[in-house]
Short mmCIF file of C-alpha atoms in Angstrom, two decimals:
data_model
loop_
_atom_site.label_atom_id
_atom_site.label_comp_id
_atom_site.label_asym_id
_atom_site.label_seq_id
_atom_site.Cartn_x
_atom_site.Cartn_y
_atom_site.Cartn_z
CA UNK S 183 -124.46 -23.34 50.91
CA UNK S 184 -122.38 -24.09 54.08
CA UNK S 185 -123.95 -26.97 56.59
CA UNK S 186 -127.65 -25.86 58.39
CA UNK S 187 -128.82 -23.49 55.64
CA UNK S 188 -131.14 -23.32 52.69
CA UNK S 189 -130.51 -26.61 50.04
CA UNK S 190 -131.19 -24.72 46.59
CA UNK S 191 -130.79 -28.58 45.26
CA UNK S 192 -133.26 -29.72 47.80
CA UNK S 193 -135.47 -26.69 47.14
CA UNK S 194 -138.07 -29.28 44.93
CA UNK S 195 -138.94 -31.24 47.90
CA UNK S 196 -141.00 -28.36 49.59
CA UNK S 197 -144.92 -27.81 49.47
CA UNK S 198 -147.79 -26.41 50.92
CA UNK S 199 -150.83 -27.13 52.41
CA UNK S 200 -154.03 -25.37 51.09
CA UNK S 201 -157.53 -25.21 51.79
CA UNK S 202 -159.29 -28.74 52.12
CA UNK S 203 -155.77 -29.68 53.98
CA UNK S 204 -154.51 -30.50 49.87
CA UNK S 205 -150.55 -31.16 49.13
CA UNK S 206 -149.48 -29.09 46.35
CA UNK S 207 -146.19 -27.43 44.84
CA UNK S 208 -145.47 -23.88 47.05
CA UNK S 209 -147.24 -21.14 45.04
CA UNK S 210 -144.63 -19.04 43.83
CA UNK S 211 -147.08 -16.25 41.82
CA UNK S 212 -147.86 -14.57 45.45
CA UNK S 213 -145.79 -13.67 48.03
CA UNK S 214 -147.14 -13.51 51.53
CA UNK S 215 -147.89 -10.22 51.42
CA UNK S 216 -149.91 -10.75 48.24
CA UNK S 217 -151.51 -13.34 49.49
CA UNK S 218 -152.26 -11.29 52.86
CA UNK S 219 -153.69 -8.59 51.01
CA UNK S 220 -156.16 -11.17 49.22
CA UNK S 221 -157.75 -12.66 51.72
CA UNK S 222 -158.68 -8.91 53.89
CA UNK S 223 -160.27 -7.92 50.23
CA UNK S 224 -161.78 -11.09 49.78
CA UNK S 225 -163.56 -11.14 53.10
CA UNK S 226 -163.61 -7.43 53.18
CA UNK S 227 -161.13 -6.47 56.18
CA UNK S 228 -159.63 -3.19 56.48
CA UNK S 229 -155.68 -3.83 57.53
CA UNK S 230 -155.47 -1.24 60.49
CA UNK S 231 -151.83 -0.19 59.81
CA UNK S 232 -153.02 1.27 56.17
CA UNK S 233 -152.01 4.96 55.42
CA UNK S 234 -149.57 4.92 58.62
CA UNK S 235 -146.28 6.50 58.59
CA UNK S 236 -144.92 3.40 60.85
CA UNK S 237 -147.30 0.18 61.58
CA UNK S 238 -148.76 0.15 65.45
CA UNK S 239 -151.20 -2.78 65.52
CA UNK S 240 -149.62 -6.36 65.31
CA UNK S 241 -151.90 -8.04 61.99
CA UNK S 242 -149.28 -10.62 60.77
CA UNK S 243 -148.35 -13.60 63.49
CA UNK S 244 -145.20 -15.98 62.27
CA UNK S 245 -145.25 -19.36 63.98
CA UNK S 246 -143.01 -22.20 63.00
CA UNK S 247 -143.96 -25.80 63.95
CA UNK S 248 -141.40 -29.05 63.85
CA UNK S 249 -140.36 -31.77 65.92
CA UNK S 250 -136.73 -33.40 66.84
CA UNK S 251 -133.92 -33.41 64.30
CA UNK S 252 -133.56 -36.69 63.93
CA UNK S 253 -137.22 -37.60 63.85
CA UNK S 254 -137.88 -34.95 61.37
CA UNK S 255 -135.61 -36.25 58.88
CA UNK S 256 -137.00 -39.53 59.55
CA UNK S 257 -140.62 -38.24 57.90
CA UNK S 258 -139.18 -36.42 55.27
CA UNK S 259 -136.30 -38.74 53.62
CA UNK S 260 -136.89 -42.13 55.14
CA UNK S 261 -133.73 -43.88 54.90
CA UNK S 262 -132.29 -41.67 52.31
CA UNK S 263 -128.87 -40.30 52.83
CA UNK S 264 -129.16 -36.69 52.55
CA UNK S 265 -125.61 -34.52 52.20
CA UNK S 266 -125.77 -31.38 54.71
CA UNK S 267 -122.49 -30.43 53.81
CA UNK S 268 -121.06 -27.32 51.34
CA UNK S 269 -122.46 -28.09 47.61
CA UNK S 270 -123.86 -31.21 47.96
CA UNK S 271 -126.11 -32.12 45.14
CA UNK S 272 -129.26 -33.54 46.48
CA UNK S 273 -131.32 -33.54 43.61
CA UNK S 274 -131.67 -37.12 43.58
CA UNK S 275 -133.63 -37.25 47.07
CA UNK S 276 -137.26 -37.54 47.14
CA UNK S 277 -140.46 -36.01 49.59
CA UNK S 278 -141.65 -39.19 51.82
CA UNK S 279 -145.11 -39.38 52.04
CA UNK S 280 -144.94 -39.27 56.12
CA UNK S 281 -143.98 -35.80 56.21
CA UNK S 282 -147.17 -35.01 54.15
CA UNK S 283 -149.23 -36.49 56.54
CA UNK S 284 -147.27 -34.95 59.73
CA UNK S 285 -147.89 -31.89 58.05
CA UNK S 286 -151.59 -31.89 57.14
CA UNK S 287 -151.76 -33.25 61.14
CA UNK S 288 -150.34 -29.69 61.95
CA UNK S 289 -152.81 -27.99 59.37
CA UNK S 290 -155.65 -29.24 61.37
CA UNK S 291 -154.64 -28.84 64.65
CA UNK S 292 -153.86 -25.29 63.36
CA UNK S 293 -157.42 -24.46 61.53
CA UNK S 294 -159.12 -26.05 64.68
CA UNK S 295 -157.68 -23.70 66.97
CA UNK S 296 -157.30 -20.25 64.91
CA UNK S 297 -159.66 -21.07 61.91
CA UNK S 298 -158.56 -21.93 58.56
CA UNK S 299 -159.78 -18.59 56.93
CA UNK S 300 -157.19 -16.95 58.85
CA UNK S 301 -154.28 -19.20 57.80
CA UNK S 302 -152.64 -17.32 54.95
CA UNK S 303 -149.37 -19.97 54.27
CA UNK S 304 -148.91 -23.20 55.61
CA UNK S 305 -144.93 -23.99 53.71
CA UNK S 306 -143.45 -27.07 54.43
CA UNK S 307 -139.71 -26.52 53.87
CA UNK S 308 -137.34 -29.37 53.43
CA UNK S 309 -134.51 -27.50 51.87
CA UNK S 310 -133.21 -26.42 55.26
CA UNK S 311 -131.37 -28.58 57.77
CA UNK S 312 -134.24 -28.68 59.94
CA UNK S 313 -137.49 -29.17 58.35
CA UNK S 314 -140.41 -27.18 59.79
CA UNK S 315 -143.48 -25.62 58.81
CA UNK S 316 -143.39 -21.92 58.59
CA UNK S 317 -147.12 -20.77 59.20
CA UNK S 318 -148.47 -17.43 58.61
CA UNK S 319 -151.54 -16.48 60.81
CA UNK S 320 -154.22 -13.71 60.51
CA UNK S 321 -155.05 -12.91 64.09
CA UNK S 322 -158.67 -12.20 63.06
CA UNK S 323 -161.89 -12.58 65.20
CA UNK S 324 -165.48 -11.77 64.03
CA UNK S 325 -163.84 -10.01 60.69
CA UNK S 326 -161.23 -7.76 63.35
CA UNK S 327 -157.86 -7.88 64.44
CA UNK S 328 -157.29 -9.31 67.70
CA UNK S 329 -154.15 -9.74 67.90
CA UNK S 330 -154.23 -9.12 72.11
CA UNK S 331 -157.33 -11.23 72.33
CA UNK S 332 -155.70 -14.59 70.93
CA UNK S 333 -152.15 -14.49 71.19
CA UNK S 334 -151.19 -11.93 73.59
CA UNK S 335 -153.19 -11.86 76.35
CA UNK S 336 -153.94 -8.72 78.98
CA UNK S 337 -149.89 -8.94 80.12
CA UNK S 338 -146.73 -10.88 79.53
CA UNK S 339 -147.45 -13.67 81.65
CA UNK S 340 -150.68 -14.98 80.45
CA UNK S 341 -148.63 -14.48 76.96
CA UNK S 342 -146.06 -16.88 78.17
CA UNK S 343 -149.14 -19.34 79.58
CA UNK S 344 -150.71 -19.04 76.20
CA UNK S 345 -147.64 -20.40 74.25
CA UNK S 346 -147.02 -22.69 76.39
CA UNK S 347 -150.07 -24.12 76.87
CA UNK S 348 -149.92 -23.69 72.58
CA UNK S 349 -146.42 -26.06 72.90
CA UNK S 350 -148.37 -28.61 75.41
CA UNK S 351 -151.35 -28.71 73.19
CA UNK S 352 -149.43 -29.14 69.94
CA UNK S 353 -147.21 -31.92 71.53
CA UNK S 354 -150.41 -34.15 72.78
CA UNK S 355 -152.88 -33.62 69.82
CA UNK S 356 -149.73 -33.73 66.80
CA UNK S 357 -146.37 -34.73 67.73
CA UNK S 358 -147.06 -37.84 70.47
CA UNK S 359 -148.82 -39.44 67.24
CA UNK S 360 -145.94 -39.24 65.26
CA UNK S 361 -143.32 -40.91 67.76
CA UNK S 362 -142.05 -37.83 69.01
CA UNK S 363 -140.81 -36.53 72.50
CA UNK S 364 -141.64 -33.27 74.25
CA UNK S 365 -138.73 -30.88 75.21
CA UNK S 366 -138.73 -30.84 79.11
CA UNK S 367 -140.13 -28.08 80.92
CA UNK S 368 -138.44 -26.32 83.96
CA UNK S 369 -141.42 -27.94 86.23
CA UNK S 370 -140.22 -31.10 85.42
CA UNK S 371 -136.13 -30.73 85.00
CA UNK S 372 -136.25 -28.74 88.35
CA UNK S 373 -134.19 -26.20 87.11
CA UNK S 374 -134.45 -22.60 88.31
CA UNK S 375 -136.25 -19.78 86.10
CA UNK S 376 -134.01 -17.58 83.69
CA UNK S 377 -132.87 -14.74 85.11
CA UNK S 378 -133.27 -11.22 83.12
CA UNK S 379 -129.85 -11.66 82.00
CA UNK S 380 -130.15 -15.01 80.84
CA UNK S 381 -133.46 -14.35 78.92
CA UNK S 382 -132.06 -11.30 77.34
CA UNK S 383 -128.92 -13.55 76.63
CA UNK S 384 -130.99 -16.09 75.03
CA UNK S 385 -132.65 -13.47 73.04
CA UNK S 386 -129.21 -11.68 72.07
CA UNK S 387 -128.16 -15.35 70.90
CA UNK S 388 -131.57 -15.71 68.95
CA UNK S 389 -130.96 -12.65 67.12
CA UNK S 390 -127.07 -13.02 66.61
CA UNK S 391 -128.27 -16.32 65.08
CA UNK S 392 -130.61 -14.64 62.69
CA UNK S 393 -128.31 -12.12 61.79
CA UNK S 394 -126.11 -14.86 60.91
CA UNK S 395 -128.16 -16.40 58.98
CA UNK S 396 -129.20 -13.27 56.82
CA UNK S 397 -125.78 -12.84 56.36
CA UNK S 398 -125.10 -16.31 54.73
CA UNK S 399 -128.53 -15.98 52.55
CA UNK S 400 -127.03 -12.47 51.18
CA UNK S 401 -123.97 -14.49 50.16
CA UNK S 402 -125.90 -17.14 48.58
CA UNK S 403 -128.22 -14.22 47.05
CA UNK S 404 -125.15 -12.46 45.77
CA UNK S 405 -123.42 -15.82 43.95
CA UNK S 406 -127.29 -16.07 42.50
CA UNK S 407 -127.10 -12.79 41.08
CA UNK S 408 -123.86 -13.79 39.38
CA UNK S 409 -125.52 -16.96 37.98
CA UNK S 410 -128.66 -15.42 36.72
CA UNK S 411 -126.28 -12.20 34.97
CA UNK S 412 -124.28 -15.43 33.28
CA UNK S 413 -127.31 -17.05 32.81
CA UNK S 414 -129.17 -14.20 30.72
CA UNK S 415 -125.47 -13.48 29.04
CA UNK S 416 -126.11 -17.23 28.11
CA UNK S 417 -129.69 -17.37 26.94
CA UNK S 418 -129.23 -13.86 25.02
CA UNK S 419 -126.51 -15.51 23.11
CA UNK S 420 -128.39 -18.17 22.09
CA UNK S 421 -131.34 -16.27 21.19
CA UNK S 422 -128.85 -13.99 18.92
CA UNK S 423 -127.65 -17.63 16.99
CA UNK S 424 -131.21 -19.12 17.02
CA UNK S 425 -132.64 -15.74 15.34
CA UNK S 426 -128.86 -16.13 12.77
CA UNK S 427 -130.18 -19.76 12.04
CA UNK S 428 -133.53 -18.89 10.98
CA UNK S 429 -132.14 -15.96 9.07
CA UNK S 430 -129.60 -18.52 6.96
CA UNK S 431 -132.52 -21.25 6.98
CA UNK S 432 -135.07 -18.55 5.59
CA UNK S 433 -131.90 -17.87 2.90
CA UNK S 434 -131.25 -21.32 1.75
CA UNK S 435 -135.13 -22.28 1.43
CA UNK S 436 -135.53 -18.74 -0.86
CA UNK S 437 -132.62 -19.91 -2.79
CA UNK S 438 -133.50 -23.33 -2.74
CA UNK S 439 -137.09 -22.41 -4.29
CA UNK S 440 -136.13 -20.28 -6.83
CA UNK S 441 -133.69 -23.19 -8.08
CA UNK S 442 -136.73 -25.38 -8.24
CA UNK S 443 -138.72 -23.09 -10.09
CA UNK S 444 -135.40 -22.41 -12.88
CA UNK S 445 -135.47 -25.81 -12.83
CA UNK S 446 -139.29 -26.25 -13.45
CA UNK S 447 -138.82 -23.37 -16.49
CA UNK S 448 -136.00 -25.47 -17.37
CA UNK S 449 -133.84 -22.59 -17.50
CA UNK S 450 -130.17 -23.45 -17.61
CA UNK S 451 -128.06 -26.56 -17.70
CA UNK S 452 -130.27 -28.98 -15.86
CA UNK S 453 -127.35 -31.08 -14.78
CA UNK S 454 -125.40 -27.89 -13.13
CA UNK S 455 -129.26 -27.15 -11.74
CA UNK S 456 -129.54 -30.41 -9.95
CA UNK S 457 -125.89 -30.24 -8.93
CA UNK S 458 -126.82 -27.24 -7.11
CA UNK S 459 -129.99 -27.93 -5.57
CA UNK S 460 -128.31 -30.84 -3.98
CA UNK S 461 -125.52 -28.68 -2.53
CA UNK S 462 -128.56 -26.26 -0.99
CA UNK S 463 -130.19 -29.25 0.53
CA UNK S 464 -126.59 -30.35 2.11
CA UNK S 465 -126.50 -27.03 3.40
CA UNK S 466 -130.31 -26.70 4.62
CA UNK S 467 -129.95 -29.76 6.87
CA UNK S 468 -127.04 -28.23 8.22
CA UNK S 469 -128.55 -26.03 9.41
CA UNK S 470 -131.34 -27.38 10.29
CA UNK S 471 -129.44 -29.21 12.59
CA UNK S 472 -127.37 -26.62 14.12
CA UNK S 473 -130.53 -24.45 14.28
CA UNK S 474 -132.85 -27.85 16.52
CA UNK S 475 -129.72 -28.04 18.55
CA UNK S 476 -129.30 -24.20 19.40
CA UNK S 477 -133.15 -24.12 20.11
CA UNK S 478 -132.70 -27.13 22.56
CA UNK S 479 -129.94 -25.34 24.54
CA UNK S 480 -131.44 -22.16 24.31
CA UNK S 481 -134.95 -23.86 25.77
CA UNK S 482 -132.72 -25.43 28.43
CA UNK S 483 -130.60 -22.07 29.28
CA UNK S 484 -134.34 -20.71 29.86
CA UNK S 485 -135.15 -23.05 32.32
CA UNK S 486 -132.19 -22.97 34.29
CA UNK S 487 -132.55 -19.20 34.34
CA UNK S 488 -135.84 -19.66 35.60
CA UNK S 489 -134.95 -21.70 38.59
CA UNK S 490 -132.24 -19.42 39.42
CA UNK S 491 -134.66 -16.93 39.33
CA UNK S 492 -137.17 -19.00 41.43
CA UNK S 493 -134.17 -19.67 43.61
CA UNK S 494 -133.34 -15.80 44.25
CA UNK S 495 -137.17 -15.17 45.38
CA UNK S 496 -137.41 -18.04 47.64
CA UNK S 497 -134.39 -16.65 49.26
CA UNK S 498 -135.37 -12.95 49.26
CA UNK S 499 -138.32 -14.12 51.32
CA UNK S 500 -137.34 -15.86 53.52
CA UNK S 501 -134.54 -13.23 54.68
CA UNK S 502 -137.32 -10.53 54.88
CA UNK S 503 -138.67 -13.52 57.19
CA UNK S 504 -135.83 -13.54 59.39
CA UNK S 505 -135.07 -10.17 59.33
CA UNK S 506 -138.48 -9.33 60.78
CA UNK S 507 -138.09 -12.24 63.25
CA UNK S 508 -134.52 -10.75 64.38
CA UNK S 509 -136.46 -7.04 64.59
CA UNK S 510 -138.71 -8.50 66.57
CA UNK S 511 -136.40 -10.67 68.82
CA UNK S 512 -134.67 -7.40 68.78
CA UNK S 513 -137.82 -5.51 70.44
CA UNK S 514 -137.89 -8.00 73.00
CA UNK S 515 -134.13 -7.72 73.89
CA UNK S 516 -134.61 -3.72 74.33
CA UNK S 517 -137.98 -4.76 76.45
CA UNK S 518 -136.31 -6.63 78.96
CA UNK S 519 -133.32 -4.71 79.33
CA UNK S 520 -135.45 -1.62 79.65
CA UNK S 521 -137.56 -3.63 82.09
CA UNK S 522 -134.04 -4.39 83.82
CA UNK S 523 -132.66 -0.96 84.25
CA UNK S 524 -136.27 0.44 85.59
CA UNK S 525 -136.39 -2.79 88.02
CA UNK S 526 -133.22 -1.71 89.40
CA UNK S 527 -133.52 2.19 89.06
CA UNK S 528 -136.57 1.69 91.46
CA UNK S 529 -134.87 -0.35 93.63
CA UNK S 530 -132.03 1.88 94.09
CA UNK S 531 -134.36 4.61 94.75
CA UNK S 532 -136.73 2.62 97.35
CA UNK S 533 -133.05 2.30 99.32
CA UNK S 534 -131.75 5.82 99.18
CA UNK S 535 -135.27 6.82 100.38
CA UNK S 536 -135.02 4.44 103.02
CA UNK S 537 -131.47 5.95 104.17
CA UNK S 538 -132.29 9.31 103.84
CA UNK S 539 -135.45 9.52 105.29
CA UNK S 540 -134.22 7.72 108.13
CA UNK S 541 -131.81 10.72 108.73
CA UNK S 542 -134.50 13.35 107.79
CA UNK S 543 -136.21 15.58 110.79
CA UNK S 544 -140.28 15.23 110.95
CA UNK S 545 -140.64 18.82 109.05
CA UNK S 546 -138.54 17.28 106.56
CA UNK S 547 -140.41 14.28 105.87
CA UNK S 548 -143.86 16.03 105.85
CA UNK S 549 -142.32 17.72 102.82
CA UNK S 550 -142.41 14.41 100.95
CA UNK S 551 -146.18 13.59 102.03
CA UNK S 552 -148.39 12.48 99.28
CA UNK S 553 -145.80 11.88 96.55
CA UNK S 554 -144.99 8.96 94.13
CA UNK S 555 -141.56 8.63 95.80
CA UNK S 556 -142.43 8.39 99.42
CA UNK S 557 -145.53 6.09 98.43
CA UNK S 558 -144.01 3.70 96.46
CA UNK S 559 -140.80 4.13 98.37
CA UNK S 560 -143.01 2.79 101.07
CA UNK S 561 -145.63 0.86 100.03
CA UNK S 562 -144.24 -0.18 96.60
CA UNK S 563 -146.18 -3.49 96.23
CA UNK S 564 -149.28 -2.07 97.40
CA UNK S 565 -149.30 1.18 95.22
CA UNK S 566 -148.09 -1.29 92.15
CA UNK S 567 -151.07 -3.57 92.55
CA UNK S 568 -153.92 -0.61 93.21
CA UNK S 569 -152.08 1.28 89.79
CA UNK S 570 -152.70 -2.09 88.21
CA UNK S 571 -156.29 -2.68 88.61
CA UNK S 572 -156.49 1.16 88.52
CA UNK S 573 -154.80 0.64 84.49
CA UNK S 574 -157.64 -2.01 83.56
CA UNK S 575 -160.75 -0.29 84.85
CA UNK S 576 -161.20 -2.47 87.70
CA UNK S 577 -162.45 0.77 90.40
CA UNK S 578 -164.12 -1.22 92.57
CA UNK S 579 -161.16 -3.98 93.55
CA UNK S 580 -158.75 -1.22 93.45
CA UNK S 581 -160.58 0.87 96.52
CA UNK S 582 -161.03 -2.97 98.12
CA UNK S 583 -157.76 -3.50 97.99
CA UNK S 584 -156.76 -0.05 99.11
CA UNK S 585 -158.89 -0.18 102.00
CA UNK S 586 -158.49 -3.55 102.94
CA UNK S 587 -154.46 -2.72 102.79
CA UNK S 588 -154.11 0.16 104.90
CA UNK S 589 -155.21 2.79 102.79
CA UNK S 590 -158.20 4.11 101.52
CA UNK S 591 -158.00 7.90 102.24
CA UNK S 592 -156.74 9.44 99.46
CA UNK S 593 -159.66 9.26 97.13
CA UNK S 594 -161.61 11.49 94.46
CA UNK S 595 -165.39 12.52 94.00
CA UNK S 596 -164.23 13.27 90.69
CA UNK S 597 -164.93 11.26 87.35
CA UNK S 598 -162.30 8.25 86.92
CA UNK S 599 -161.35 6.71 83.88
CA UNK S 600 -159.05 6.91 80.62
CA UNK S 601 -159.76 9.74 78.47
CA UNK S 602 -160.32 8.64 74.80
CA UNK S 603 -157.26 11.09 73.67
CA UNK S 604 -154.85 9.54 76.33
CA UNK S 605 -152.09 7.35 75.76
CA UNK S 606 -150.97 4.59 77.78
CA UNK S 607 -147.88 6.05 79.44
CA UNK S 608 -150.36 9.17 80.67
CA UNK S 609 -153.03 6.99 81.78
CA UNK S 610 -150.69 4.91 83.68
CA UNK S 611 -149.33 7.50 84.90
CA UNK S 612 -152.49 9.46 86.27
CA UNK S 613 -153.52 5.63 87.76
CA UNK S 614 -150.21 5.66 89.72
CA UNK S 615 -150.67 9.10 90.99
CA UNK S 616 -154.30 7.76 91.73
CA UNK S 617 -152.86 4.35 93.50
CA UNK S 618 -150.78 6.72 95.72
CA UNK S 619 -153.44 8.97 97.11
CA UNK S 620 -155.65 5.86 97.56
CA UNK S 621 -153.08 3.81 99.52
CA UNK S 622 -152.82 6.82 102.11
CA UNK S 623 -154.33 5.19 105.25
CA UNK S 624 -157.73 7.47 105.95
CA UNK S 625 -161.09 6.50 105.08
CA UNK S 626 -162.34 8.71 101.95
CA UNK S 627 -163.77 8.11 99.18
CA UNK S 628 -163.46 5.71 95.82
CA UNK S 629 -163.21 7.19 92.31
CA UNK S 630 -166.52 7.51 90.53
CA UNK S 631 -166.72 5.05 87.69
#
């Protein structure tokens, strides 16, 4: 395993913290899934996505909680000297009780703020170079998924408060206790905001990183493979002698009794008899002996084949892990260059409107007259803000603002609101449409709620 990835030798050093906040080996009978689907049954949750083609509603939330490097190691080895490098055996390296406690520190502060009925894994894992806990959240209020409702947030921004405010909180209540210090923010550092580019850099990096990653864990899956197919050549073997043994023990003890019972008939020469009967003992014992030490190996070959096996799940988890964390890293690179190209598609279009128009005769422009193009082109903020409150049902503040902005006279006396059938790219649509007439500056009337 090259340097920064998973430790198969280190692999007996993780746990996991259960109900009660109890330590306890990582429950390898369940995957996550598994253990997903056991909890909605148990408390009688229907999993929204069930019987779709592709899922649409966010149930699963992946959150991974650590502290500095050097720190980190600190809890978990002490004073140890722990070998990062390619094959190093670190077998002989054992769990410090501090990381335990760091850990079930994180468990609470967890259950207190999501619940602990909705925590379905809290792994510690030690076997990578960064130890962290990889926590797998139910976003689940009064028995529903509300995914928006506690993590997300009504837009991106009060996401990005949220998890920040999430970083701030965990830092004070967890981390300060343990000795450690708090990444800097940009408030603080003074440095300017990421641009687009840089964010969607960062996120290109995050996922190239992943990728990596997945890459080196099918390599390690791949020399697995090859040790559990040498590994079952190896344990079938010894099965085939073991079951050989018993077959020549089984013969010898036949022979050996019907000796003893010539010998109880006294049938034959009873010197010849005894002669024998000690040459069937030599030959029991040997094996015997050959037969305890095949059985020993073969119990051995068993458990190694085991822990390969063991080994090979652990990994084929935790790549499904990263692969959905680089899909969804992914998502969010294609967001914000999509985000990009529209910023700048609008802005291109606000200017040529500007140039043209300015070279366009009055008939010409009255063409134009109550359209997107000329409205936003316009009064892009404006329009953008009325669409907005328009989107989330707030009628009222969107005809304040429209009046109170130089509009107001492009209302309807019909019904407003979202249809039931409609999507959101329609409804936003029909709210910017709406936005537009409203931001025409004439007094009229506000949509009906």
């Amino acid at each position: 395993m090259s340097k920064g990835n998973y430790d198969p030798t280190r692999k007996h050093l993780n746990f996991e913290i259960v109900p009660g906040g109890k330590v306890r080996p990582i429950d390898t009978s369940r995957n996550i899934p598994e253990r997903i689907a056991d909890i909605l049954d148990r408390r009688g949750i229907k999993d929204p996505n069930e019987g779709l083609i592709e899922p649409k509603y966010r149930t699963v939330v992946n959150i991974i909680f650590g502290g500095s490097r050097e720190r980190m190691h600190e809890l978990a080895f002490g004073t140890q000297k722990v070998d990062f490098e390619k094959g190093a055996d670190n077998t002989r390296i054992k769990r410090k009780s501090d990381i335990e406690r760091w850990a079930k520190d994180v468990y609470s502060f967890v259950c207190g703020r999501y619940g602990e009925q909705n925590v379905a894994a809290f792994i510690v894992h030690l076997d990578e170079l960064n130890p962290h806990v990889h926590c797998t959240l139910l976003p689940i209020k009064d028995g529903k998924f509300a995914y928006k409702e506690i993590f997300a947030g009504k837009d991106k921004f009060e996401y990005s408060a949220r998890m920040k405010q999430l970083h701030t909180d965990f830092f004070a209540e967890v981390n300060t206790k343990w000795g450690m210090e708090r990444g800097r923010s940009v408030a603080e550092t003074g440095a300017r905001h990421r641009t687009t580019e840089e964010y969607r850099r960062m996120l290109s990096e995050e996922c190239t990183s992943i990728e990596q990653q997945i890459g080196r864990h099918q390599e390690v899956l791949s020399t697995l493979h090859s040790d559990i197919r040498l590994a079952e050549r190896r344990v079938k073997g010894l099965t085939s002698m073991v079951e050989n043994l018993k077959r020549e023990q089984a013969e010898k003890e036949a022979q050996l009794s019907a000796l003893e019972n010539d010998m109880d008939a006294r049938k034959g020469d009873a010197l010849a008899l005894s002669a024998e009967k000690e040459k069937l003992e030599k030959e029991l014992a040997v094996i015997q002996g050959k037969l305890a030490d095949k059985q020993e190996k073969l119990q051995t070959a068993d458990r190694q084949l085991s822990d390969l096996k063991e080994n090979m799940e652990a990994i084929e988890e935790r790549t499904e892990q990263l692969k959905e964390e680089a899909y969804e890293y992914s998502r969010a690179v294609h967001s914000k260059v999509d985000s990009l190209l529209k910023d700048a598609m609008l802005e291109n279009m606000v200017d040529e409107w500007r140039e043209l128009s300015a070279r366009m005769k009055p008939s010409e422009r009255q063409l134009f007259d109550g359209t997107i193009v000329r409205s936003v082109a316009e009064q892009g903020t404006e329009v953008m803000h009325c669409a907005t409150l328009l989107f989330l049902g707030m009628v009222d503040d969107a005809t304040t603002f429209a009046e109170t902005h130089g509009g107001g006279g492009g209302g309807s006396d019909l019904k407003w609101g979202r249809d039931d059938d409609e999507d959101n790219r329609a409804w936003a649509l029909r709210c910017m449409r709406m936005a537009s007439r409203m931001m025409r500056p004439a007094i009229g009337k506000k949509p009906k709620r």
